[in-house]
PDB file of C-alpha atoms in Angstrom:
ATOM      1  CA  MET G   1     111.459 116.339 120.852  1.00  0.00           C
ATOM      2  CA  LEU G   2     111.667 113.180 122.920  1.00  0.00           C
ATOM      3  CA  ALA G   3     114.646 111.966 120.880  1.00  0.00           C
ATOM      4  CA  ARG G   4     116.287 115.378 121.226  1.00  0.00           C
ATOM      5  CA  GLY G   5     115.941 115.219 124.996  1.00  0.00           C
ATOM      6  CA  VAL G   6     117.582 111.779 124.989  1.00  0.00           C
ATOM      7  CA  GLU G   7     120.384 112.902 122.689  1.00  0.00           C
ATOM      8  CA  ASP G   8     121.162 116.116 124.573  1.00  0.00           C
ATOM      9  CA  ALA G   9     121.459 114.314 127.918  1.00  0.00           C
ATOM     10  CA  ALA G  10     123.497 111.450 126.435  1.00  0.00           C
ATOM     11  CA  SER G  11     125.818 113.776 124.529  1.00  0.00           C
ATOM     12  CA  GLN G  12     126.577 115.783 127.659  1.00  0.00           C
ATOM     13  CA  ALA G  13     127.642 112.532 129.310  1.00  0.00           C
ATOM     14  CA  GLY G  14     129.848 111.539 126.367  1.00  0.00           C
ATOM     15  CA  TYR G  15     127.542 108.918 124.833  1.00  0.00           C
ATOM     16  CA  ASN G  16     126.363 108.538 121.243  1.00  0.00           C
ATOM     17  CA  VAL G  17     122.749 107.732 120.383  1.00  0.00           C
ATOM     18  CA  PHE G  18     121.510 105.286 117.735  1.00  0.00           C
ATOM     19  CA  LEU G  19     117.983 106.261 116.666  1.00  0.00           C
ATOM     20  CA  CYS G  20     115.761 103.457 115.340  1.00  0.00           C
ATOM     21  CA  ASN G  21     112.270 104.173 113.967  1.00  0.00           C
ATOM     22  CA  THR G  22     109.936 101.160 113.831  1.00  0.00           C
ATOM     23  CA  ASN G  23     106.981 103.022 112.282  1.00  0.00           C
ATOM     24  CA  TRP G  24     104.767 100.894 114.536  1.00  0.00           C
ATOM     25  CA  VAL G  25     105.902  97.640 112.911  1.00  0.00           C
ATOM     26  CA  PRO G  26     106.637  94.911 115.534  1.00  0.00           C
ATOM     27  CA  ASP G  27     108.956  92.946 113.203  1.00  0.00           C
ATOM     28  CA  LYS G  28     111.107  96.039 112.703  1.00  0.00           C
ATOM     29  CA  GLU G  29     111.353  96.464 116.465  1.00  0.00           C
ATOM     30  CA  GLU G  30     112.584  92.895 116.878  1.00  0.00           C
ATOM     31  CA  THR G  31     115.102  93.363 114.046  1.00  0.00           C
ATOM     32  CA  TYR G  32     116.435  96.547 115.624  1.00  0.00           C
ATOM     33  CA  LEU G  33     116.766  94.814 118.986  1.00  0.00           C
ATOM     34  CA  GLU G  34     118.857  92.093 117.342  1.00  0.00           C
ATOM     35  CA  VAL G  35     121.083  94.676 115.642  1.00  0.00           C
ATOM     36  CA  LEU G  36     121.553  96.651 118.853  1.00  0.00           C
ATOM     37  CA  GLU G  37     122.432  93.457 120.702  1.00  0.00           C
ATOM     38  CA  GLU G  38     125.094  92.709 118.098  1.00  0.00           C
ATOM     39  CA  LYS G  39     126.426  96.251 118.531  1.00  0.00           C
ATOM     40  CA  ARG G  40     126.627  95.619 122.284  1.00  0.00           C
ATOM     41  CA  VAL G  41     125.068  98.966 123.177  1.00  0.00           C
ATOM     42  CA  ASP G  42     125.507 100.194 126.745  1.00  0.00           C
ATOM     43  CA  GLY G  43     121.780 100.667 127.276  1.00  0.00           C
ATOM     44  CA  LEU G  44     118.418 101.061 125.604  1.00  0.00           C
ATOM     45  CA  ILE G  45     115.558 103.577 125.758  1.00  0.00           C
ATOM     46  CA  LEU G  46     112.514 102.021 124.153  1.00  0.00           C
ATOM     47  CA  ALA G  47     108.998 103.083 123.195  1.00  0.00           C
ATOM     48  CA  SER G  48     107.816  99.588 122.322  1.00  0.00           C
ATOM     49  CA  VAL G  49     105.150  98.950 119.684  1.00  0.00           C
ATOM     50  CA  THR G  50     103.957  95.666 121.160  1.00  0.00           C
ATOM     51  CA  ASP G  51     102.444  94.451 124.405  1.00  0.00           C
ATOM     52  CA  ASN G  52     104.543  91.294 124.250  1.00  0.00           C
ATOM     53  CA  GLY G  53     107.803  91.822 126.083  1.00  0.00           C
ATOM     54  CA  GLU G  54     109.425  88.571 124.924  1.00  0.00           C
ATOM     55  CA  ALA G  55     111.727  90.217 122.374  1.00  0.00           C
ATOM     56  CA  VAL G  56     112.717  92.865 124.897  1.00  0.00           C
ATOM     57  CA  ARG G  57     113.283  90.221 127.561  1.00  0.00           C
ATOM     58  CA  ARG G  58     115.603  88.298 125.240  1.00  0.00           C
ATOM     59  CA  PHE G  59     117.491  91.497 124.531  1.00  0.00           C
ATOM     60  CA  ILE G  60     118.152  92.612 128.089  1.00  0.00           C
ATOM     61  CA  GLN G  61     118.563  89.132 129.624  1.00  0.00           C
ATOM     62  CA  GLY G  62     118.863  90.864 132.951  1.00  0.00           C
ATOM     63  CA  VAL G  63     122.102  92.577 131.881  1.00  0.00           C
ATOM     64  CA  THR G  64     121.557  95.452 129.439  1.00  0.00           C
ATOM     65  CA  PRO G  65     120.073  98.517 131.178  1.00  0.00           C
ATOM     66  CA  LEU G  66     116.657  99.477 129.823  1.00  0.00           C
ATOM     67  CA  VAL G  67     114.247 102.372 130.282  1.00  0.00           C
ATOM     68  CA  LEU G  68     110.798 102.246 128.697  1.00  0.00           C
ATOM     69  CA  VAL G  69     109.163 105.500 127.560  1.00  0.00           C
ATOM     70  CA  ASN G  70     105.412 105.989 127.133  1.00  0.00           C
ATOM     71  CA  ARG G  71     104.967 102.244 127.311  1.00  0.00           C
ATOM     72  CA  VAL G  72     104.573  99.633 130.054  1.00  0.00           C
ATOM     73  CA  LEU G  73     105.353  95.992 129.310  1.00  0.00           C
ATOM     74  CA  LYS G  74     104.056  93.253 131.580  1.00  0.00           C
ATOM     75  CA  ASP G  75     106.619  91.311 133.589  1.00  0.00           C
ATOM     76  CA  ILE G  76     109.528  93.504 132.443  1.00  0.00           C
ATOM     77  CA  ASP G  77     111.412  94.633 135.542  1.00  0.00           C
ATOM     78  CA  THR G  78     112.734  98.018 134.513  1.00  0.00           C
ATOM     79  CA  HIS G  79     112.282 101.777 134.843  1.00  0.00           C
ATOM     80  CA  TYR G  80     109.400 103.534 133.104  1.00  0.00           C
ATOM     81  CA  VAL G  81     108.926 107.161 132.090  1.00  0.00           C
ATOM     82  CA  VAL G  82     105.275 107.640 131.176  1.00  0.00           C
ATOM     83  CA  MET G  83     102.597 110.304 131.005  1.00  0.00           C
ATOM     84  CA  ASP G  84      99.329 110.276 132.899  1.00  0.00           C
ATOM     85  CA  ASN G  85      97.261 109.333 129.848  1.00  0.00           C
ATOM     86  CA  VAL G  86      94.107 108.732 131.889  1.00  0.00           C
ATOM     87  CA  LYS G  87      94.241 112.273 133.238  1.00  0.00           C
ATOM     88  CA  GLY G  88      94.936 113.645 129.757  1.00  0.00           C
ATOM     89  CA  GLY G  89      91.971 111.794 128.251  1.00  0.00           C
ATOM     90  CA  TYR G  90      89.759 112.980 131.076  1.00  0.00           C
ATOM     91  CA  GLN G  91      90.825 116.589 130.543  1.00  0.00           C
ATOM     92  CA  VAL G  92      90.007 116.457 126.830  1.00  0.00           C
ATOM     93  CA  VAL G  93      86.444 115.264 127.398  1.00  0.00           C
ATOM     94  CA  GLU G  94      85.990 117.610 130.338  1.00  0.00           C
ATOM     95  CA  TYR G  95      86.976 120.466 128.029  1.00  0.00           C
ATOM     96  CA  LEU G  96      84.546 119.365 125.307  1.00  0.00           C
ATOM     97  CA  LEU G  97      81.730 118.905 127.824  1.00  0.00           C
ATOM     98  CA  GLY G  98      82.406 122.429 129.044  1.00  0.00           C
ATOM     99  CA  LEU G  99      81.806 123.658 125.499  1.00  0.00           C
ATOM    100  CA  GLY G 100      78.389 122.021 125.551  1.00  0.00           C
ATOM    101  CA  HIS G 101      79.133 118.842 123.596  1.00  0.00           C
ATOM    102  CA  ARG G 102      77.279 115.739 124.714  1.00  0.00           C
ATOM    103  CA  THR G 103      77.885 113.379 121.785  1.00  0.00           C
ATOM    104  CA  ILE G 104      81.646 112.914 121.679  1.00  0.00           C
ATOM    105  CA  GLY G 105      83.445 110.363 119.541  1.00  0.00           C
ATOM    106  CA  PHE G 106      86.754 108.694 120.379  1.00  0.00           C
ATOM    107  CA  ILE G 107      89.257 107.596 117.734  1.00  0.00           C
ATOM    108  CA  GLY G 108      92.212 105.653 119.106  1.00  0.00           C
ATOM    109  CA  GLY G 109      95.287 103.879 117.837  1.00  0.00           C
ATOM    110  CA  LEU G 110      96.423 100.304 118.182  1.00  0.00           C
ATOM    111  CA  ALA G 111      94.196  98.346 120.538  1.00  0.00           C
ATOM    112  CA  HIS G 112      97.086  96.611 122.308  1.00  0.00           C
ATOM    113  CA  VAL G 113      98.962  99.834 123.124  1.00  0.00           C
ATOM    114  CA  GLU G 114      98.483 100.900 126.716  1.00  0.00           C
ATOM    115  CA  ALA G 115      98.266 104.613 125.857  1.00  0.00           C
ATOM    116  CA  THR G 116      95.196 103.858 123.738  1.00  0.00           C
ATOM    117  CA  HIS G 117      93.442 102.112 126.626  1.00  0.00           C
ATOM    118  CA  GLU G 118      94.425 104.758 129.155  1.00  0.00           C
ATOM    119  CA  ARG G 119      93.244 107.686 127.027  1.00  0.00           C
ATOM    120  CA  LEU G 120      90.034 105.787 126.335  1.00  0.00           C
ATOM    121  CA  GLN G 121      89.656 105.152 130.054  1.00  0.00           C
ATOM    122  CA  GLY G 122      89.938 108.884 130.736  1.00  0.00           C
ATOM    123  CA  TYR G 123      87.353 109.550 128.009  1.00  0.00           C
ATOM    124  CA  LYS G 124      84.877 107.140 129.590  1.00  0.00           C
ATOM    125  CA  MET G 125      85.496 108.374 133.123  1.00  0.00           C
ATOM    126  CA  ALA G 126      84.760 111.983 132.139  1.00  0.00           C
ATOM    127  CA  LEU G 127      81.493 111.025 130.459  1.00  0.00           C
ATOM    128  CA  VAL G 128      80.352 108.924 133.400  1.00  0.00           C
ATOM    129  CA  SER G 129      81.228 111.712 135.842  1.00  0.00           C
ATOM    130  CA  GLU G 130      78.715 113.918 133.988  1.00  0.00           C
ATOM    131  CA  GLY G 131      76.080 111.202 133.940  1.00  0.00           C
ATOM    132  CA  ILE G 132      76.440 110.591 130.203  1.00  0.00           C
ATOM    133  CA  PRO G 133      76.243 106.903 129.173  1.00  0.00           C
ATOM    134  CA  VAL G 134      79.222 105.584 127.202  1.00  0.00           C
ATOM    135  CA  ASP G 135      78.099 104.816 123.645  1.00  0.00           C
ATOM    136  CA  GLU G 136      80.417 102.121 122.265  1.00  0.00           C
ATOM    137  CA  SER G 137      79.330 102.960 118.697  1.00  0.00           C
ATOM    138  CA  LEU G 138      81.178 106.282 119.088  1.00  0.00           C
ATOM    139  CA  ILE G 139      84.476 104.518 119.866  1.00  0.00           C
ATOM    140  CA  ARG G 140      86.735 103.442 117.000  1.00  0.00           C
ATOM    141  CA  LEU G 141      90.246 101.963 117.219  1.00  0.00           C
ATOM    142  CA  GLY G 142      92.732 101.389 114.416  1.00  0.00           C
ATOM    143  CA  THR G 143      96.381 102.368 114.016  1.00  0.00           C
ATOM    144  CA  PHE G 144      98.210 105.589 114.839  1.00  0.00           C
ATOM    145  CA  LYS G 145      98.462 106.576 111.175  1.00  0.00           C
ATOM    146  CA  ARG G 146      96.626 109.484 109.541  1.00  0.00           C
ATOM    147  CA  GLU G 147      94.652 107.223 107.202  1.00  0.00           C
ATOM    148  CA  SER G 148      93.229 105.331 110.178  1.00  0.00           C
ATOM    149  CA  GLY G 149      92.008 108.583 111.693  1.00  0.00           C
ATOM    150  CA  TYR G 150      90.440 109.534 108.367  1.00  0.00           C
ATOM    151  CA  GLN G 151      88.642 106.216 107.868  1.00  0.00           C
ATOM    152  CA  ASN G 152      87.348 106.011 111.423  1.00  0.00           C
ATOM    153  CA  ALA G 153      86.153 109.603 111.340  1.00  0.00           C
ATOM    154  CA  MET G 154      84.289 108.898 108.093  1.00  0.00           C
ATOM    155  CA  ALA G 155      82.628 105.948 109.811  1.00  0.00           C
ATOM    156  CA  LEU G 156      81.588 108.056 112.798  1.00  0.00           C
ATOM    157  CA  ILE G 157      80.177 110.793 110.578  1.00  0.00           C
ATOM    158  CA  ARG G 158      78.378 108.576 108.071  1.00  0.00           C
ATOM    159  CA  GLU G 159      77.486 105.393 109.914  1.00  0.00           C
ATOM    160  CA  THR G 160      76.556 106.256 113.482  1.00  0.00           C
ATOM    161  CA  GLU G 161      72.897 106.763 114.309  1.00  0.00           C
ATOM    162  CA  LYS G 162      73.646 110.024 116.095  1.00  0.00           C
ATOM    163  CA  ARG G 163      76.552 111.889 114.563  1.00  0.00           C
ATOM    164  CA  PRO G 164      78.999 113.240 117.149  1.00  0.00           C
ATOM    165  CA  THR G 165      79.466 116.991 117.489  1.00  0.00           C
ATOM    166  CA  ALA G 166      83.043 116.496 118.709  1.00  0.00           C
ATOM    167  CA  ILE G 167      85.803 113.926 118.240  1.00  0.00           C
ATOM    168  CA  PHE G 168      88.682 113.177 120.586  1.00  0.00           C
ATOM    169  CA  ALA G 169      91.560 111.774 118.526  1.00  0.00           C
ATOM    170  CA  ALA G 170      94.077 109.921 120.690  1.00  0.00           C
ATOM    171  CA  SER G 171      97.009 111.406 118.751  1.00  0.00           C
ATOM    172  CA  ASP G 172      97.607 114.490 116.633  1.00  0.00           C
ATOM    173  CA  ILE G 173      98.390 112.368 113.573  1.00  0.00           C
ATOM    174  CA  LEU G 174      94.978 110.738 113.934  1.00  0.00           C
ATOM    175  CA  ALA G 175      93.457 114.188 114.402  1.00  0.00           C
ATOM    176  CA  LEU G 176      94.907 115.289 111.058  1.00  0.00           C
ATOM    177  CA  GLY G 177      93.041 112.437 109.378  1.00  0.00           C
ATOM    178  CA  VAL G 178      89.889 113.333 111.312  1.00  0.00           C
ATOM    179  CA  ILE G 179      90.041 116.946 110.128  1.00  0.00           C
ATOM    180  CA  LYS G 180      90.432 115.798 106.516  1.00  0.00           C
ATOM    181  CA  ALA G 181      87.351 113.561 106.838  1.00  0.00           C
ATOM    182  CA  VAL G 182      85.291 116.307 108.465  1.00  0.00           C
ATOM    183  CA  GLN G 183      86.150 118.757 105.699  1.00  0.00           C
ATOM    184  CA  GLU G 184      85.447 116.245 102.933  1.00  0.00           C
ATOM    185  CA  CYS G 185      81.981 115.747 104.424  1.00  0.00           C
ATOM    186  CA  GLY G 186      81.314 119.441 103.959  1.00  0.00           C
ATOM    187  CA  LEU G 187      81.637 120.261 107.648  1.00  0.00           C
ATOM    188  CA  LYS G 188      83.731 122.936 109.319  1.00  0.00           C
ATOM    189  CA  VAL G 189      86.090 122.620 112.293  1.00  0.00           C
ATOM    190  CA  PRO G 190      85.186 123.692 114.944  1.00  0.00           C
ATOM    191  CA  GLU G 191      81.841 125.196 113.901  1.00  0.00           C
ATOM    192  CA  ASP G 192      80.225 121.889 112.897  1.00  0.00           C
ATOM    193  CA  MET G 193      82.615 119.411 114.510  1.00  0.00           C
ATOM    194  CA  ALA G 194      85.105 120.058 117.296  1.00  0.00           C
ATOM    195  CA  VAL G 195      88.345 118.047 117.060  1.00  0.00           C
ATOM    196  CA  VAL G 196      90.881 117.638 119.860  1.00  0.00           C
ATOM    197  CA  GLY G 197      94.181 115.797 119.480  1.00  0.00           C
ATOM    198  CA  PHE G 198      96.865 114.501 121.810  1.00  0.00           C
ATOM    199  CA  ASP G 199     100.682 114.980 121.775  1.00  0.00           C
ATOM    200  CA  ASP G 200     101.093 118.611 120.592  1.00  0.00           C
ATOM    201  CA  ILE G 201     103.337 117.811 117.631  1.00  0.00           C
ATOM    202  CA  PRO G 202     104.658 120.842 115.656  1.00  0.00           C
ATOM    203  CA  PHE G 203     101.975 120.918 112.939  1.00  0.00           C
ATOM    204  CA  ALA G 204      99.238 121.364 115.562  1.00  0.00           C
ATOM    205  CA  ALA G 205     100.072 125.066 115.864  1.00  0.00           C
ATOM    206  CA  ASP G 206      99.993 125.744 112.097  1.00  0.00           C
ATOM    207  CA  ALA G 207      97.476 128.390 111.110  1.00  0.00           C
ATOM    208  CA  GLU G 208      95.818 126.024 108.630  1.00  0.00           C
ATOM    209  CA  VAL G 209      95.250 123.436 111.359  1.00  0.00           C
ATOM    210  CA  SER G 210      95.114 125.335 114.654  1.00  0.00           C
ATOM    211  CA  LEU G 211      94.419 122.095 116.501  1.00  0.00           C
ATOM    212  CA  THR G 212      93.458 122.039 120.168  1.00  0.00           C
ATOM    213  CA  THR G 213      95.654 119.347 121.678  1.00  0.00           C
ATOM    214  CA  VAL G 214      97.062 117.922 124.902  1.00  0.00           C
ATOM    215  CA  ALA G 215     100.795 118.548 125.240  1.00  0.00           C
ATOM    216  CA  GLN G 216     103.221 115.906 126.386  1.00  0.00           C
ATOM    217  CA  PRO G 217     106.473 117.209 127.918  1.00  0.00           C
ATOM    218  CA  LYS G 218     108.360 115.125 125.357  1.00  0.00           C
ATOM    219  CA  TYR G 219     111.768 116.764 125.703  1.00  0.00           C
ATOM    220  CA  THR G 220     111.678 116.461 129.493  1.00  0.00           C
ATOM    221  CA  MET G 221     110.567 112.830 129.280  1.00  0.00           C
ATOM    222  CA  GLY G 222     113.415 111.989 126.879  1.00  0.00           C
ATOM    223  CA  GLU G 223     115.934 113.828 129.020  1.00  0.00           C
ATOM    224  CA  MET G 224     114.681 112.080 132.162  1.00  0.00           C
ATOM    225  CA  ALA G 225     114.815 108.652 130.504  1.00  0.00           C
ATOM    226  CA  ALA G 226     118.403 109.253 129.396  1.00  0.00           C
ATOM    227  CA  LYS G 227     119.524 110.420 132.837  1.00  0.00           C
ATOM    228  CA  ILE G 228     117.939 107.375 134.480  1.00  0.00           C
ATOM    229  CA  LEU G 229     119.631 105.072 131.978  1.00  0.00           C
ATOM    230  CA  LEU G 230     123.016 106.775 132.378  1.00  0.00           C
ATOM    231  CA  GLU G 231     122.786 106.421 136.140  1.00  0.00           C
ATOM    232  CA  GLU G 232     122.036 102.709 135.808  1.00  0.00           C
ATOM    233  CA  ILE G 233     124.927 102.226 133.366  1.00  0.00           C
ATOM    234  CA  LYS G 234     127.246 103.900 135.864  1.00  0.00           C
ATOM    235  CA  GLU G 235     125.920 102.522 139.154  1.00  0.00           C
ATOM    236  CA  GLY G 236     124.434  99.186 138.103  1.00  0.00           C
ATOM    237  CA  PRO G 237     120.809  98.034 138.443  1.00  0.00           C
ATOM    238  CA  PRO G 238     118.955  99.532 141.436  1.00  0.00           C
ATOM    239  CA  LYS G 239     117.301  97.443 144.113  1.00  0.00           C
ATOM    240  CA  LYS G 240     113.952  99.028 143.304  1.00  0.00           C
ATOM    241  CA  ARG G 241     112.509  99.947 139.913  1.00  0.00           C
ATOM    242  CA  ASN G 242     110.438 103.109 139.597  1.00  0.00           C
ATOM    243  CA  THR G 243     107.880 104.726 137.335  1.00  0.00           C
ATOM    244  CA  TRP G 244     108.160 108.459 136.642  1.00  0.00           C
ATOM    245  CA  CYS G 245     104.854 109.927 135.549  1.00  0.00           C
ATOM    246  CA  SER G 246     104.571 113.300 133.765  1.00  0.00           C
ATOM    247  CA  ASN G 247     101.396 115.365 133.773  1.00  0.00           C
ATOM    248  CA  PRO G 248      99.696 116.502 130.538  1.00  0.00           C
ATOM    249  CA  SER G 249      99.064 120.174 129.775  1.00  0.00           C
ATOM    250  CA  TRP G 250      97.243 122.249 127.171  1.00  0.00           C
TER     251      TRP G 250
END
């Protein structure tokens, strides 16, 4: 949906879009940046997989317009379109606490990705606000792939001293792995283990999954990023860079 929002806005303005999928591999991102530089693209919308902006800095060199989506890179002077991940993480735990859960696990993605830290921050803040101590043994980080969610969920179910009654997965793909692990352990979702995801990707609404998840306004974010980039291509770099922050919803 994010890519569709970018493409629709760009197409209306007469621009073509090159879509590059890194699959969370930093080397692929750097390779794509080199290819796009050779193609002399007019601008770039990037959801970076690293926290090191050196490759991006070499690419833009202060000339190529850039908008970052769902990612903030240190010392990169550019526009950002992001979601309030802290608020989203807080809302998830607040929801689970409202259902009566007090032992809630957190399964996140890559440790260096800001969204992971922000959603974890929201998780911790919600627990603390209810006077519940943060138990670090209930927090597991890995990658954003389904297998990582599965393995970390297995660890939470089998290895923790007090098994959680609910798990907050920091992405829907992770949540899919969590659900698989829960079912393989002979437990039912949500009767024995509540699972909440993040992103609201299409499969979340499938009858077989029926996953409770936090929705990102992905189309709107992509459309906004494209419009910001198009304006910069047309008008030149602004005097002041801005961050546009979208709110999560259920």
